[in-house]
Amino acid sequence: MPLNPLPPAALRADGIELLELQLADWPLEQQLSRVPDVVRWTFYRADMTEQQARERIELGHARSRDGVSRRYAVRLDGQSVGTAGIIVTREHPEVFYALLPDGRGRGAATAAVRALSDWALDAGADQVVIWTGEGNAASEAVARRAGFLFAGTEVDLDHGEPETLLKWVRRGGGVPR
Ligand SMILES: CC(C)(COP(=O)(O)OP(=O)(O)OC[C@H]1O[C@@H](n2cnc3c(N)ncnc32)[C@H](O)[C@@H]1OP(=O)(O)O)[C@@H](O)C(=O)NCCC(=O)NCCS
C-alpha cells in the first residue's frame, strides 16, 4: 500500500536524529561517495564533486516535493555519520541507509531503520521492505536487528549487470529490541 504523506523532516529515536538532508550537507554526500562499500552496495556514484553532491541533494528535494521519498542525515552525538531514507510510492515503503566508517558499530543504521519503519507502520503500511545486495552481510545484520525477516531473493535487471537482491520485510506488530 503506497503511503502518503512522507515522514516529517525531523525524527528522533534510540539516540539518533534524522534531519532532512540540506544543501549544506554536501560534504557528507561527498564523503560517502568516497567510501568503497557505499559505492559498491548503494546508488552513490564514486567520488562526487561538490557540484554533483549538491545536485544529488537537490534531486532528493524534488522527490520529496513530489511525495516520492525523503532522505535524511543520520546524526549521532551531534555529528552527521551517514544518510538514510524512505521511498513511499512503491507497493510497500522501502528503507535505505549508508554510514561513514567512523559512524559504524554504534547502532546508528539500525536506529535509523527502526525510526523510519516505525513511522511507516504507524502511518498505515502493512509492511516495510529493505533490499540488500547478495553478500552484504553488514546490511543484512542491520535488517535483522531492526526486526526485518528474510523474504526471498529477486534478480534485479534494471542496473547493468543482473544482481541478486535479498528482500527483507518488517510487518506491523512490534519490533524485537
Ligand atoms: C550497512 C551499514 C550501514 C551497517 O553499519 P553498522 O555500523 O554495522 O550498523 P549499525 O549502525 O546498525 O551498528 C551495528 C553495530 O553496532 C553495534 N551496536 C552498538 N550499539 C548498538 C545499539 N544501540 N543498537 C544496535 N547495534 C549497536 C552492533 O553490535 C553492531 O556491531 P557488530 O557489527 O560488531 O555486531 C554499513 O556497513 C554501510 O554503510 N555499508 C555500506 C552501505 C550499505 O551497504 N548500505 C545498505 C545497502 S542495502
XYZ file of N, CA, C and O and ligand atoms in Angstrom:
756
model
N 0.837 -1.193 0.000
C 0.000 0.000 0.000
C 0.876 1.250 0.000
O 1.552 1.517 0.984
N 0.901 2.022 -1.080
C 1.700 3.250 -1.076
C 1.208 4.207 0.004
O 0.014 4.282 0.270
N 2.159 4.932 0.597
C 1.830 5.826 1.705
C 1.836 7.264 1.249
O 2.560 7.642 0.362
N 1.065 8.058 1.933
C 1.080 9.482 1.732
C 0.686 10.089 3.062
O -0.289 9.648 3.633
N 1.341 11.023 3.631
C 2.482 11.749 3.097
C 3.795 11.079 3.472
O 3.822 9.922 3.878
N 4.864 11.865 3.338
C 6.197 11.428 3.762
C 6.345 11.602 5.273
O 5.611 12.361 5.889
N 7.337 10.935 5.877
C 7.615 11.209 7.284
C 8.064 12.653 7.462
O 8.477 13.306 6.506
N 8.008 13.156 8.715
C 8.418 14.540 8.955
C 9.899 14.769 8.638
O 10.673 13.813 8.544
N 10.256 16.044 8.514
C 11.630 16.391 8.139
C 12.616 16.114 9.265
O 13.826 16.092 9.027
N 12.118 15.896 10.481
C 12.995 15.555 11.610
C 12.353 14.428 12.404
O 11.165 14.479 12.724
N 13.158 13.393 12.691
C 12.694 12.263 13.505
C 13.779 11.988 14.542
O 14.968 12.083 14.239
N 13.364 11.611 15.743
C 14.344 11.276 16.791
C 13.985 9.929 17.386
O 12.817 9.679 17.645
N 15.003 9.068 17.604
C 14.747 7.770 18.229
C 16.055 7.091 18.573
O 17.045 7.215 17.837
N 16.057 6.359 19.687
C 17.192 5.495 20.047
C 18.536 6.216 19.967
O 19.523 5.668 19.468
N 18.570 7.475 20.413
C 19.854 8.188 20.480
C 20.316 8.802 19.182
O 21.409 9.371 19.128
N 19.525 8.692 18.126
C 19.911 9.354 16.868
C 18.854 10.395 16.491
O 17.730 10.371 17.000
N 19.260 11.271 15.595
C 18.325 12.205 14.970
C 18.391 11.992 13.477
O 19.493 11.778 12.930
N 17.256 12.050 12.814
C 17.222 12.068 11.350
C 16.743 13.454 10.947
O 15.636 13.854 11.304
N 17.594 14.179 10.213
C 17.244 15.526 9.762
C 17.300 15.551 8.250
O 18.322 15.134 7.663
N 16.224 16.017 7.612
C 16.200 16.004 6.145
C 17.488 16.629 5.599
O 17.924 17.686 6.062
N 18.083 15.962 4.605
C 19.344 16.451 4.038
C 19.147 17.852 3.484
O 18.172 18.125 2.790
N 20.102 18.724 3.800
C 20.092 20.098 3.304
C 21.287 20.291 2.371
O 22.255 19.527 2.434
N 21.230 21.349 1.550
C 22.352 21.590 0.630
C 23.683 21.692 1.377
O 24.716 21.254 0.877
N 23.611 22.231 2.603
C 24.843 22.366 3.399
C 25.442 21.004 3.765
O 26.584 20.938 4.226
N 24.689 19.934 3.566
C 25.200 18.589 3.867
C 26.003 18.005 2.707
O 26.351 16.820 2.741
N 26.335 18.821 1.697
C 27.039 18.245 0.541
C 28.347 17.541 0.924
O 28.683 16.507 0.318
N 29.100 18.032 1.956
C 30.333 17.289 2.286
C 30.045 15.862 2.761
O 30.841 14.946 2.513
N 28.921 15.663 3.441
C 28.546 14.308 3.882
C 28.306 13.412 2.660
O 28.787 12.270 2.605
N 27.568 13.943 1.685
C 27.336 13.172 0.457
C 28.666 12.852 -0.233
O 28.896 11.726 -0.696
N 29.547 13.851 -0.282
C 30.830 13.628 -0.946
C 31.663 12.583 -0.204
O 32.253 11.682 -0.813
N 31.680 12.679 1.139
C 32.454 11.684 1.911
C 31.912 10.281 1.674
O 32.680 9.327 1.519
N 30.587 10.149 1.664
C 30.009 8.815 1.432
C 30.389 8.285 0.050
O 30.622 7.082 -0.118
N 30.477 9.176 -0.919
C 30.809 8.739 -2.286
C 32.263 8.294 -2.399
O 32.669 7.761 -3.431
N 33.041 8.527 -1.341
C 34.450 8.121 -1.331
C 34.681 6.863 -0.498
O 35.814 6.464 -0.269
N 33.585 6.239 -0.047
C 33.686 5.001 0.741
C 33.384 3.826 -0.196
O 32.263 3.715 -0.706
N 34.369 2.960 -0.435
C 34.166 1.921 -1.461
C 32.932 1.043 -1.252
O 32.217 0.761 -2.211
N 32.644 0.637 0.001
C 31.482 -0.268 0.130
C 30.157 0.476 0.010
O 29.126 -0.132 -0.303
N 30.156 1.783 0.229
C 28.931 2.557 -0.027
C 28.656 2.574 -1.533
O 27.527 2.359 -1.980
N 29.706 2.809 -2.313
C 29.543 2.811 -3.776
C 29.182 1.406 -4.274
O 28.357 1.243 -5.179
N 29.770 0.397 -3.640
C 29.504 -0.985 -4.059
C 28.034 -1.380 -3.848
O 27.425 -2.056 -4.671
N 27.463 -0.950 -2.706
C 26.160 -1.513 -2.312
C 24.984 -0.562 -2.435
O 23.852 -0.935 -2.124
N 25.247 0.694 -2.808
C 24.146 1.668 -2.891
C 24.203 2.378 -4.245
O 25.033 2.064 -5.091
N 23.343 3.389 -4.422
C 23.318 4.132 -5.678
C 24.234 5.359 -5.659
O 24.174 6.184 -6.568
N 25.080 5.502 -4.613
C 26.070 6.584 -4.644
C 27.050 6.341 -5.777
O 27.613 5.249 -5.899
N 27.276 7.394 -6.598
C 28.353 7.283 -7.582
C 29.668 7.579 -6.874
O 29.687 8.267 -5.846
N 30.754 7.058 -7.450
C 32.049 7.188 -6.782
C 32.588 8.613 -6.892
O 32.472 9.261 -7.933
N 33.148 9.095 -5.772
C 33.977 10.301 -5.752
C 33.284 11.514 -6.368
O 33.786 12.120 -7.316
N 32.144 11.883 -5.819
C 31.400 13.022 -6.349
C 32.135 14.339 -6.087
O 32.779 14.510 -5.046
N 31.978 15.267 -7.024
C 32.439 16.640 -6.806
C 31.430 17.350 -5.900
O 30.312 16.850 -5.673
N 31.807 18.563 -5.430
C 30.843 19.358 -4.647
C 29.567 19.576 -5.457
O 28.460 19.419 -4.939
N 29.725 19.920 -6.728
C 28.558 20.183 -7.567
C 27.668 18.948 -7.670
O 26.434 19.025 -7.553
N 28.275 17.791 -7.895
C 27.491 16.555 -8.000
C 26.787 16.227 -6.682
O 25.647 15.763 -6.672
N 27.485 16.476 -5.575
C 26.878 16.198 -4.272
C 25.685 17.131 -4.040
O 24.626 16.706 -3.554
N 25.834 18.394 -4.399
C 24.719 19.338 -4.253
C 23.544 18.931 -5.142
O 22.383 18.999 -4.730
N 23.855 18.515 -6.381
C 22.775 18.114 -7.300
C 22.038 16.888 -6.776
O 20.830 16.750 -6.933
N 22.789 15.975 -6.148
C 22.153 14.778 -5.594
C 21.155 15.168 -4.487
O 20.062 14.609 -4.381
N 21.547 16.138 -3.670
C 20.643 16.592 -2.597
C 19.431 17.297 -3.198
O 18.290 17.087 -2.761
N 19.664 18.111 -4.237
C 18.538 18.801 -4.883
C 17.567 17.808 -5.508
O 16.343 17.995 -5.461
N 18.100 16.740 -6.101
C 17.230 15.708 -6.667
C 16.377 15.091 -5.552
O 15.176 14.845 -5.727
N 16.999 14.877 -4.406
C 16.250 14.360 -3.258
C 15.138 15.311 -2.848
O 14.024 14.881 -2.517
N 15.409 16.615 -2.885
C 14.373 17.591 -2.527
C 13.225 17.547 -3.521
O 12.059 17.655 -3.133
N 13.556 17.381 -4.811
C 12.487 17.303 -5.825
C 11.617 16.068 -5.562
O 10.382 16.133 -5.646
N 12.263 14.966 -5.223
C 11.488 13.743 -4.943
C 10.641 13.920 -3.686
O 9.542 13.391 -3.596
N 11.171 14.658 -2.751
C 10.415 14.925 -1.526
C 9.193 15.801 -1.853
O 8.074 15.533 -1.408
N 9.417 16.853 -2.667
C 8.287 17.718 -3.060
C 7.230 16.923 -3.803
O 6.034 17.169 -3.678
N 7.673 15.914 -4.591
C 6.725 15.089 -5.356
C 6.100 13.991 -4.502
O 5.312 13.175 -5.006
N 6.495 13.911 -3.236
C 5.908 12.910 -2.345
C 6.404 11.500 -2.595
O 5.752 10.524 -2.214
N 7.596 11.375 -3.209
C 8.130 10.051 -3.556
C 8.996 9.486 -2.429
O 8.854 8.320 -2.039
N 9.915 10.299 -1.939
C 10.889 9.795 -0.973
C 11.449 10.962 -0.170
O 11.310 12.124 -0.562
N 12.069 10.628 0.952
C 12.745 11.665 1.749
C 14.063 11.091 2.231
O 14.124 9.933 2.647
N 15.110 11.905 2.145
C 16.442 11.470 2.585
C 16.895 12.325 3.756
O 16.647 13.532 3.792
N 17.591 11.688 4.675
C 17.985 12.317 5.941
C 19.485 12.173 6.183
O 20.092 11.154 5.806
N 20.031 13.157 6.909
C 21.326 12.959 7.559
C 21.065 12.206 8.852
O 20.136 12.537 9.591
N 21.874 11.168 9.109
C 21.781 10.436 10.379
C 22.749 11.099 11.344
O 23.963 11.152 11.080
N 22.220 11.645 12.456
C 23.033 12.391 13.411
C 23.190 11.590 14.701
O 22.195 11.130 15.276
N 24.414 11.399 15.101
C 24.730 10.659 16.323
C 25.697 11.517 17.128
O 26.737 11.940 16.578
N 25.373 11.789 18.389
C 26.221 12.644 19.233
C 26.559 13.957 18.534
O 27.712 14.420 18.563
N 25.564 14.532 17.855
C 25.756 15.833 17.230
C 26.544 15.827 15.935
O 26.797 16.879 15.353
N 26.935 14.645 15.473
C 27.701 14.548 14.214
C 26.857 13.842 13.158
O 26.118 12.905 13.492
N 27.018 14.244 11.887
C 26.389 13.512 10.791
C 27.267 12.319 10.458
O 28.430 12.483 10.075
N 26.706 11.120 10.613
C 27.514 9.911 10.418
C 27.089 9.131 9.180
O 27.707 8.113 8.843
N 26.032 9.574 8.508
C 25.596 8.851 7.316
C 24.257 9.393 6.850
O 23.814 10.459 7.300
N 23.650 8.656 5.939
C 22.333 9.044 5.421
C 21.405 7.839 5.458
O 21.840 6.686 5.467
N 20.110 8.151 5.482
C 19.085 7.105 5.423
C 17.872 7.731 4.766
O 17.762 8.967 4.689
N 16.974 6.879 4.285
C 15.794 7.438 3.642
C 14.716 6.415 3.442
O 14.879 5.225 3.773
N 13.604 6.897 2.919
C 12.450 6.031 2.688
C 11.772 6.437 1.383
O 11.655 7.631 1.081
N 11.389 5.431 0.611
C 10.586 5.632 -0.603
C 9.176 5.162 -0.257
O 9.009 4.030 0.223
N 8.187 6.022 -0.487
C 6.831 5.652 -0.048
C 5.895 5.305 -1.201
O 4.740 4.945 -0.959
N 6.370 5.427 -2.435
C 5.457 5.253 -3.563
C 5.472 3.847 -4.160
O 4.737 3.567 -5.103
N 6.310 2.963 -3.650
C 6.308 1.585 -4.132
C 5.140 0.841 -3.504
O 4.459 1.366 -2.613
N 4.971 -0.436 -3.901
C 3.864 -1.224 -3.337
C 3.931 -1.205 -1.803
O 2.923 -1.071 -1.111
N 5.180 -1.363 -1.282
C 5.407 -1.233 0.157
C 6.547 -0.240 0.348
O 7.484 -0.219 -0.457
N 6.504 0.574 1.411
C 7.598 1.528 1.627
C 8.945 0.808 1.744
O 9.027 -0.289 2.303
N 9.975 1.443 1.198
C 11.331 0.871 1.221
C 12.289 1.810 1.946
O 12.264 3.017 1.721
N 13.144 1.221 2.773
C 14.096 1.988 3.573
C 15.513 1.692 3.080
O 15.804 0.561 2.672
N 16.373 2.720 3.112
C 17.770 2.535 2.673
C 18.692 3.365 3.564
O 18.237 4.299 4.239
N 20.014 3.058 3.554
C 20.918 3.671 4.527
C 22.371 3.444 4.122
O 22.693 2.491 3.415
N 23.241 4.318 4.613
C 24.693 4.174 4.411
C 25.386 4.996 5.484
O 24.955 6.112 5.793
N 26.453 4.456 6.044
C 27.211 5.165 7.087
C 28.659 5.355 6.664
O 29.240 4.501 5.979
N 29.239 6.470 7.148
C 30.680 6.639 7.042
C 31.351 5.627 7.966
O 30.780 5.252 9.002
N 32.566 5.196 7.641
C 33.229 4.209 8.501
C 33.283 4.629 9.972
O 33.052 3.810 10.859
N 33.544 5.922 10.250
C 33.639 6.370 11.649
C 32.312 6.277 12.395
O 32.292 6.314 13.628
N 31.211 6.201 11.667
C 29.892 6.159 12.314
C 29.386 4.752 12.552
O 28.279 4.569 13.085
N 30.180 3.776 12.168
C 29.698 2.393 12.242
C 29.957 1.767 13.608
O 30.767 2.241 14.375
N 29.262 0.673 13.847
C 29.492 -0.091 15.071
C 28.817 0.481 16.302
O 29.086 0.067 17.417
N 27.907 1.458 16.104
C 27.251 2.095 17.252
C 25.725 2.033 17.145
O 25.021 2.711 17.899
N 25.235 1.271 16.194
C 23.787 1.080 16.102
C 23.040 2.189 15.393
O 21.807 2.208 15.403
N 23.757 3.120 14.756
C 23.069 4.264 14.141
C 22.185 3.838 12.965
O 21.064 4.339 12.802
N 22.674 2.908 12.144
C 21.865 2.475 11.000
C 20.632 1.715 11.479
O 19.517 1.931 10.983
N 20.828 0.852 12.461
C 19.694 0.104 12.995
C 18.644 1.062 13.555
O 17.444 0.910 13.306
N 19.089 2.076 14.301
C 18.148 3.040 14.878
C 17.427 3.818 13.786
O 16.212 4.079 13.883
N 18.148 4.183 12.718
C 17.519 4.924 11.616
C 16.457 4.067 10.931
O 15.354 4.538 10.629
N 16.793 2.802 10.716
C 15.826 1.904 10.053
C 14.608 1.696 10.945
O 13.465 1.697 10.476
N 14.845 1.539 12.241
C 13.701 1.390 13.159
C 12.812 2.630 13.125
O 11.599 2.531 13.082
N 13.446 3.807 13.173
C 12.651 5.042 13.218
C 11.801 5.188 11.965
O 10.615 5.521 12.036
N 12.407 4.932 10.805
C 11.662 5.101 9.553
C 10.596 4.022 9.389
O 9.485 4.294 8.919
N 10.917 2.793 9.771
C 9.917 1.735 9.607
C 8.822 1.857 10.667
O 7.647 1.584 10.386
N 9.169 2.312 11.884
C 8.117 2.592 12.884
C 7.139 3.613 12.308
O 5.923 3.463 12.422
N 7.711 4.682 11.718
C 6.836 5.729 11.166
C 5.901 5.135 10.107
O 4.696 5.398 10.118
N 6.461 4.326 9.194
C 5.651 3.797 8.088
C 4.545 2.873 8.611
O 3.397 2.945 8.151
N 4.886 2.030 9.578
C 3.863 1.118 10.108
C 2.802 1.909 10.871
O 1.611 1.636 10.746
N 3.243 2.911 11.628
C 2.271 3.752 12.341
C 1.378 4.512 11.370
O 0.222 4.814 11.673
N 1.940 4.838 10.180
C 1.170 5.599 9.186
C 0.230 4.700 8.380
O -0.492 5.186 7.518
N 0.291 3.388 8.631
C -0.692 2.508 7.992
C -0.147 1.484 7.030
O -0.918 0.696 6.471
N 1.176 1.464 6.804
C 1.730 0.415 5.928
C 1.558 -0.942 6.609
O 1.704 -1.042 7.832
N 1.257 -1.978 5.826
C 1.173 -3.297 6.463
C 2.543 -3.957 6.506
O 2.757 -4.883 7.289
N 3.485 -3.481 5.678
C 4.852 -3.976 5.757
C 5.819 -2.945 5.186
O 5.428 -2.064 4.419
N 7.090 -3.074 5.585
C 8.165 -2.206 5.105
C 9.262 -3.123 4.583
O 9.483 -4.217 5.123
N 9.949 -2.690 3.522
C 10.898 -3.556 2.823
C 12.297 -2.941 2.828
O 12.453 -1.725 2.731
N 13.307 -3.810 2.939
C 14.705 -3.451 2.666
C 15.206 -4.424 1.606
O 14.931 -5.631 1.685
N 15.960 -3.916 0.625
C 16.625 -4.772 -0.365
C 18.116 -4.714 -0.092
O 18.683 -3.624 0.004
N 18.770 -5.852 0.017
C 20.230 -5.870 0.190
C 20.857 -6.679 -0.942
O 20.298 -7.692 -1.377
N 22.037 -6.243 -1.399
C 22.755 -6.994 -2.423
C 23.299 -8.286 -1.847
O 23.692 -8.329 -0.664
N 23.325 -9.314 -2.677
C 23.827 -10.615 -2.204
C 25.259 -10.458 -1.692
O 26.116 -9.937 -2.412
N 25.514 -10.873 -0.453
C 26.846 -10.776 0.129
C 27.041 -9.574 1.044
O 28.094 -9.437 1.653
N 26.048 -8.706 1.167
C 26.190 -7.516 2.013
C 25.789 -7.872 3.453
O 24.725 -7.495 3.950
N 26.701 -8.585 4.120
C 26.391 -9.125 5.454
C 26.098 -8.017 6.465
O 25.218 -8.173 7.319
N 26.823 -6.886 6.380
C 26.604 -5.806 7.356
C 25.186 -5.255 7.234
O 24.526 -4.955 8.233
N 24.708 -5.145 6.000
C 23.360 -4.617 5.809
C 22.297 -5.647 6.215
O 21.253 -5.283 6.772
N 22.580 -6.916 5.964
C 21.645 -7.963 6.419
C 21.506 -7.902 7.943
O 20.411 -8.059 8.485
N 22.630 -7.668 8.628
C 22.587 -7.611 10.097
C 21.754 -6.423 10.567
O 21.008 -6.533 11.550
N 21.859 -5.288 9.858
C 21.024 -4.130 10.201
C 19.553 -4.507 10.058
O 18.733 -4.242 10.947
N 19.215 -5.136 8.945
C 17.810 -5.503 8.709
C 17.306 -6.413 9.836
O 16.232 -6.174 10.405
N 18.102 -7.427 10.174
C 17.665 -8.362 11.234
C 17.501 -7.636 12.563
O 16.523 -7.819 13.270
N 18.512 -6.810 12.916
C 18.440 -6.120 14.213
C 17.236 -5.195 14.290
O 16.705 -4.949 15.365
N 16.815 -4.664 13.142
C 15.687 -3.727 13.137
C 14.347 -4.449 13.014
O 13.312 -3.803 12.857
N 14.366 -5.784 13.083
C 13.104 -6.528 13.123
C 12.588 -7.005 11.781
O 11.437 -7.427 11.670
N 13.444 -6.968 10.747
C 13.042 -7.446 9.425
C 13.375 -8.938 9.296
O 14.378 -9.416 9.839
N 12.546 -9.646 8.544
C 12.751 -11.070 8.295
C 13.072 -11.285 6.822
O 12.514 -10.599 5.947
N 13.956 -12.253 6.556
C 14.305 -12.584 5.175
C 13.058 -13.085 4.439
O 12.315 -13.921 4.958
N 12.849 -12.580 3.221
C 11.619 -12.912 2.491
C 11.900 -13.338 1.056
O 11.037 -13.202 0.190
N 13.122 -13.826 0.786
C 13.395 -14.356 -0.549
C 14.317 -13.477 -1.364
O 14.762 -12.420 -0.906
N 14.635 -13.924 -2.576
C 15.549 -13.175 -3.441
C 14.859 -12.824 -4.761
O 13.903 -13.481 -5.163
N 15.379 -11.789 -5.394
C 14.942 -11.424 -6.743
C 16.168 -11.003 -7.531
O 17.143 -10.506 -6.948
N 16.121 -11.200 -8.843
C 17.223 -10.735 -9.684
C 16.832 -9.379 -10.258
O 15.786 -9.237 -10.897
N 17.687 -8.371 -9.969
C 17.451 -7.010 -10.451
C 18.130 -6.857 -11.805
O 19.357 -7.012 -11.911
N 17.352 -6.522 -12.823
C 17.903 -6.385 -14.178
C 17.979 -4.916 -14.597
O 18.341 -4.611 -15.728
N 17.664 -4.008 -13.672
C 17.494 -2.604 -14.065
C 18.789 -1.806 -14.103
O 18.806 -0.691 -14.587
N 19.879 -2.347 -13.546
C 21.095 -1.533 -13.391
C 22.305 -2.255 -13.956
O 23.186 -2.680 -13.209
N 22.370 -2.397 -15.263
C 23.531 -3.037 -15.887
C 23.505 -4.532 -15.677
O 22.557 -5.208 -16.051
N 24.577 -5.047 -15.034
C 24.683 -6.489 -14.783
C 23.535 -6.968 -13.899
O 23.177 -6.279 -12.936
N 22.969 -8.160 -14.190
C 21.953 -8.695 -13.277
C 22.527 -8.853 -11.880
O 23.673 -9.271 -11.721
N 21.747 -8.457 -10.855
C 22.240 -8.543 -9.478
C 21.178 -9.208 -8.612
O 19.994 -8.867 -8.706
N 21.613 -10.186 -7.820
C 20.670 -10.832 -6.906
C 20.471 -9.959 -5.672
O 21.440 -9.540 -5.028
N 19.209 -9.670 -5.379
C 18.866 -8.865 -4.212
C 18.109 -9.712 -3.207
O 17.253 -10.536 -3.595
N 18.419 -9.525 -1.936
C 17.678 -10.194 -0.866
C 16.604 -9.235 -0.368
O 16.887 -8.039 -0.151
N 15.415 -9.777 -0.194
C 14.299 -8.960 0.290
C 14.103 -9.226 1.783
O 14.093 -10.378 2.223
N 13.962 -8.124 2.534
C 13.726 -8.192 3.987
C 12.447 -7.443 4.288
O 12.236 -6.343 3.755
N 11.614 -8.023 5.126
C 10.297 -7.433 5.380
C 10.064 -7.315 6.883
O 10.346 -8.245 7.640
N 9.580 -6.155 7.274
C 9.082 -5.992 8.655
C 7.594 -5.690 8.586
O 7.172 -4.784 7.853
N 6.818 -6.461 9.312
C 5.378 -6.236 9.376
C 5.030 -5.565 10.690
O 5.839 -5.563 11.612
N 3.841 -5.010 10.763
C 3.394 -4.362 11.994
C 3.318 -5.361 13.133
O 3.378 -6.569 12.931
N 3.220 -4.829 14.365
C 3.040 -5.730 15.499
C 4.205 -5.760 16.452
O 4.284 -6.636 17.309
N 5.150 -4.791 16.334
C 6.214 -4.698 17.345
C 7.555 -5.131 16.821
O 7.655 -6.033 16.017
N 8.596 -4.448 17.284
C 9.976 -4.739 16.871
C 10.710 -5.382 18.028
O 10.715 -4.841 19.124
N 11.354 -6.529 17.815
C 12.169 -7.071 18.888
C 13.343 -6.141 19.200
O 13.955 -5.615 18.284
N 13.616 -5.868 20.446
C 14.721 -4.967 20.835
C 15.841 -5.754 21.476
O 15.597 -6.783 22.042
C 25.270 -1.355 6.269
C 25.922 -0.403 7.259
C 25.087 0.890 7.377
C 25.974 -1.096 8.631
O 26.668 -0.272 9.544
P 26.812 -0.788 11.062
O 27.554 0.232 11.812
O 27.301 -2.191 11.056
O 25.292 -0.826 11.543
P 24.682 -0.149 12.834
O 24.889 1.308 12.779
O 23.307 -0.634 12.982
O 25.605 -0.712 14.005
C 25.570 -2.086 14.326
C 26.815 -2.417 15.079
O 26.881 -1.581 16.224
C 26.772 -2.388 17.402
N 25.934 -1.607 18.314
C 26.400 -0.856 19.314
N 25.388 -0.246 19.935
C 24.253 -0.624 19.321
C 22.884 -0.328 19.512
N 22.475 0.516 20.456
N 21.973 -0.873 18.664
C 22.359 -1.716 17.697
N 23.653 -2.040 17.460
C 24.592 -1.498 18.281
C 26.195 -3.697 16.942
O 26.568 -4.767 17.802
C 26.841 -3.836 15.595
O 28.184 -4.195 15.735
P 28.738 -5.581 15.119
O 28.554 -5.477 13.621
O 30.158 -5.574 15.540
O 27.895 -6.639 15.737
C 27.375 -0.031 6.825
O 28.143 -1.213 6.771
C 27.400 0.652 5.467
O 27.201 1.861 5.377
N 27.684 -0.127 4.390
C 27.763 0.416 3.049
C 26.421 0.895 2.535
C 25.369 -0.202 2.557
O 25.658 -1.376 2.383
N 24.116 0.234 2.744
C 22.976 -0.688 2.755
C 22.543 -1.023 1.356
S 21.285 -2.271 1.368
